PDB file of C-alpha atoms in Angstrom:
ATOM      1  CA  MET F   1      16.145   0.570  13.143  1.00 59.00           C
ATOM      2  CA  THR F   2      19.068   0.494  10.808  1.00 60.00           C
ATOM      3  CA  GLY F   3      18.587   0.643   7.084  1.00 61.00           C
ATOM      4  CA  THR F   4      20.379  -1.521   4.630  1.00 70.00           C
ATOM      5  CA  PRO F   5      21.069  -0.635   1.028  1.00 71.00           C
ATOM      6  CA  VAL F   6      18.676  -2.344  -1.327  1.00 85.00           C
ATOM      7  CA  ASN F   7      19.613  -3.724  -4.700  1.00 86.00           C
ATOM      8  CA  PRO F   8      17.489  -1.963  -7.344  1.00 83.00           C
ATOM      9  CA  GLU F   9      18.788  -4.393  -9.969  1.00 88.00           C
ATOM     10  CA  ALA F  10      17.602  -7.481  -8.081  1.00 89.00           C
ATOM     11  CA  ALA F  11      14.688  -9.481  -9.444  1.00 92.00           C
ATOM     12  CA  GLU F  12      12.726  -8.637  -6.287  1.00 91.00           C
ATOM     13  CA  TYR F  13      11.014  -5.232  -6.133  1.00 91.00           C
ATOM     14  CA  VAL F  14      12.712  -2.619  -3.921  1.00 87.00           C
ATOM     15  CA  TYR F  15       9.654  -2.219  -1.679  1.00 88.00           C
ATOM     16  CA  ARG F  16       9.617  -5.995  -1.140  1.00 92.00           C
ATOM     17  CA  GLN F  17      13.288  -5.949  -0.110  1.00 91.00           C
ATOM     18  CA  VAL F  18      12.472  -3.256   2.468  1.00 89.00           C
ATOM     19  CA  VAL F  19       9.465  -5.211   3.785  1.00 89.00           C
ATOM     20  CA  ASP F  20      11.528  -8.380   4.072  1.00 91.00           C
ATOM     21  CA  HIS F  21      14.296  -6.552   5.957  1.00 90.00           C
ATOM     22  CA  ILE F  22      11.827  -5.015   8.424  1.00 89.00           C
ATOM     23  CA  ALA F  23      10.185  -8.421   8.943  1.00 88.00           C
ATOM     24  CA  ALA F  24      13.605  -9.961   9.590  1.00 89.00           C
ATOM     25  CA  GLU F  25      14.369  -7.272  12.183  1.00 89.00           C
ATOM     26  CA  ILE F  26      11.077  -8.062  13.938  1.00 89.00           C
ATOM     27  CA  ALA F  27      11.836 -11.804  13.876  1.00 91.00           C
ATOM     28  CA  ALA F  28      15.329 -11.171  15.264  1.00 92.00           C
ATOM     29  CA  GLY F  29      13.923  -9.075  18.111  1.00 93.00           C
ATOM     30  CA  LYS F  30      15.647  -5.891  16.915  1.00 91.00           C
ATOM     31  CA  LEU F  31      12.291  -4.246  16.255  1.00 89.00           C
ATOM     32  CA  ARG F  32       9.273  -4.889  18.424  1.00 86.00           C
ATOM     33  CA  PRO F  33       5.920  -5.753  16.870  1.00 80.00           C
ATOM     34  CA  GLY F  34       3.741  -2.644  16.953  1.00 85.00           C
ATOM     35  CA  ALA F  35       6.727  -0.298  17.089  1.00 89.00           C
ATOM     36  CA  ARG F  36       6.336   2.895  15.100  1.00 92.00           C
ATOM     37  CA  LEU F  37       8.298   3.028  11.888  1.00 89.00           C
ATOM     38  CA  PRO F  38       9.731   6.195  10.384  1.00 89.00           C
ATOM     39  CA  GLY F  39       7.728   7.905   7.655  1.00 91.00           C
ATOM     40  CA  GLY F  40       7.973   6.814   4.043  1.00 86.00           C
ATOM     41  CA  ARG F  41      10.482   9.495   3.064  1.00 87.00           C
ATOM     42  CA  GLU F  42      12.777   8.660   5.954  1.00 88.00           C
ATOM     43  CA  LEU F  43      12.551   4.938   5.188  1.00 86.00           C
ATOM     44  CA  ALA F  44      13.419   5.642   1.552  1.00 82.00           C
ATOM     45  CA  GLU F  45      16.449   7.664   2.632  1.00 84.00           C
ATOM     46  CA  GLN F  46      17.569   4.922   5.037  1.00 85.00           C
ATOM     47  CA  TYR F  47      17.200   2.081   2.576  1.00 83.00           C
ATOM     48  CA  CYS F  48      17.749   3.667  -0.813  1.00 78.00           C
ATOM     49  CA  GLY F  49      19.626   6.869  -0.109  1.00 73.00           C
ATOM     50  CA  ARG F  50      16.897   8.865  -1.827  1.00 64.00           C
ATOM     51  CA  LYS F  51      13.419  10.133  -1.056  1.00 59.00           C
ATOM     52  CA  SER F  52      11.422   7.951  -3.410  1.00 54.00           C
ATOM     53  CA  THR F  53      11.619   4.270  -4.298  1.00 47.00           C
TER      54      THR F  53
END
């Protein structure tokens, strides 16, 4: 799974941007339903470049 930078200044919450991106990867077949995701800290680093959102 590849992270994408989120926009913390967007009207949509950061966590929602991450959820939407993961859902889009599932829909596109890049991530299989039921696949294990990285832990929260690793996801935060991938998407936000820091350990907390």
